[in-house]
Coordinates of C-alpha atoms in Angstrom, one line a residue:
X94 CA 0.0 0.0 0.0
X95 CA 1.5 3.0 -0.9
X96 CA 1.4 6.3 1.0
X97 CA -1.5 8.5 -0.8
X98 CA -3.6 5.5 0.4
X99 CA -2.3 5.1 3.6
X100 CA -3.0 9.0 4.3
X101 CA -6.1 8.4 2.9
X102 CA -7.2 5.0 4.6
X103 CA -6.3 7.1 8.3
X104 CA -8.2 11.2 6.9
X105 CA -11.4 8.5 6.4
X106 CA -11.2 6.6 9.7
X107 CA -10.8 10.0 11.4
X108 CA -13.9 11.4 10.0
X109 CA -15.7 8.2 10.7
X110 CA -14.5 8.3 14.0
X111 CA -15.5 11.3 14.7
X112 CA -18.9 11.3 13.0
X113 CA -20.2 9.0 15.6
X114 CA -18.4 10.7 18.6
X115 CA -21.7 10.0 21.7
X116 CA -23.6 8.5 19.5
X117 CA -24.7 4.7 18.5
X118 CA -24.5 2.8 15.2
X119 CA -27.6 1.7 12.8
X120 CA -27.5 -0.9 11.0
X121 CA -29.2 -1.8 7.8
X122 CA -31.4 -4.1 10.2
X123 CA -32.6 -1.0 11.6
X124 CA -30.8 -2.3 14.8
X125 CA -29.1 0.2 17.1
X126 CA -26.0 -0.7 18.6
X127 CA -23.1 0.5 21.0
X128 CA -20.3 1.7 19.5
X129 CA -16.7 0.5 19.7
X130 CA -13.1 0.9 17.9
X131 CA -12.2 -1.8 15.3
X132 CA -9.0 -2.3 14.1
X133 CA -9.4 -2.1 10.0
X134 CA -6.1 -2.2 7.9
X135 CA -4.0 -0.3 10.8
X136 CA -6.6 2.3 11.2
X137 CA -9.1 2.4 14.2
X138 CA -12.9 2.6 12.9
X139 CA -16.0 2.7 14.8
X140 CA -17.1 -1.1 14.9
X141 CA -20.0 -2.7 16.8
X142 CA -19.6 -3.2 20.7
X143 CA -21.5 -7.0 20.2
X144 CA -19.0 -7.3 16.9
X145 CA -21.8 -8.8 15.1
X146 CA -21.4 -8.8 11.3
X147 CA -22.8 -6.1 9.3
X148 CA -24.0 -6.1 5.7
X149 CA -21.5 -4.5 3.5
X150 CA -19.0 -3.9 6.3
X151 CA -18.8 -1.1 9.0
X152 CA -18.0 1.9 6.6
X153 CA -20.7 1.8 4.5
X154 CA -22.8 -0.5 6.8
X155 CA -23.2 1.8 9.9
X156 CA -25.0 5.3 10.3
X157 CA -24.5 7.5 13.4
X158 CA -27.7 7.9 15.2
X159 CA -28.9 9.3 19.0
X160 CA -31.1 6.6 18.6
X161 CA -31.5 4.7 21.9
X162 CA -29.5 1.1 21.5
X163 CA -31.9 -1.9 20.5
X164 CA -29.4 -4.6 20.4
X165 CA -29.6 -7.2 23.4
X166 CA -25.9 -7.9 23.2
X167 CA -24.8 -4.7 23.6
X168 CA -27.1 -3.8 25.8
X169 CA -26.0 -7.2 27.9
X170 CA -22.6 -5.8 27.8
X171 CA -23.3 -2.1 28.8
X172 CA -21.9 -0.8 32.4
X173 CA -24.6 1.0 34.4
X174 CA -25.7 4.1 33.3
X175 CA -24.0 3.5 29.9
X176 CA -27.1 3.2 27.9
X177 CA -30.7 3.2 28.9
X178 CA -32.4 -0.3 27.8
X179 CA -35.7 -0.1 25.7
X180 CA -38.4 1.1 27.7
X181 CA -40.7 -1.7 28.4
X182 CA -43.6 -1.7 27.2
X183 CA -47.0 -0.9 28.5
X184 CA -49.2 -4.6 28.9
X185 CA -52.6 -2.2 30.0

């Protein structure tokens, strides 16, 4: 790889990066997810906290969303006060 792509590769992973600063991830599933560095190609790129797979990779796979998080394995691996589950909802 030579070093135009490099310097491109790491000026892409800083804007993704920084694009979903505080916020979660969307899928194409419509699921919402905690977000997470991923190491991509010697870059650091925001990646699923559950690391489930995503349909046509995280760059183009993942939107940025204040969304609350849907997904029951990143909720399971939240800390308190991380991320507020799905409000349950009303039986009556």
């Amino acid at each position: 790889m030579d070093q135009t792509t490099r310097d491109h590769l790491a000026a892409l992973a800083t804007a993704r990066t920084r694009a979903f600063d505080g916020l979660h991830a969307r899928s194409r599933s419509g699921r919402v997810h905690l977000v997470e560095p991923v190491s991509v190609l010697g870059h650091d790129w925001p990646g699923l906290r559950c690391h489930s797979g995503v349909y046509g990779g995280e760059l183009s796979g993942l939107e940025p969303t204040a969304a609350p998080v849907t997904c029951r394995l990143c909720l399971s691996t939240a800390a308190p006060g991380e991320d507020s589950s799905p409000a349950q909802p009303t039986l009556f």
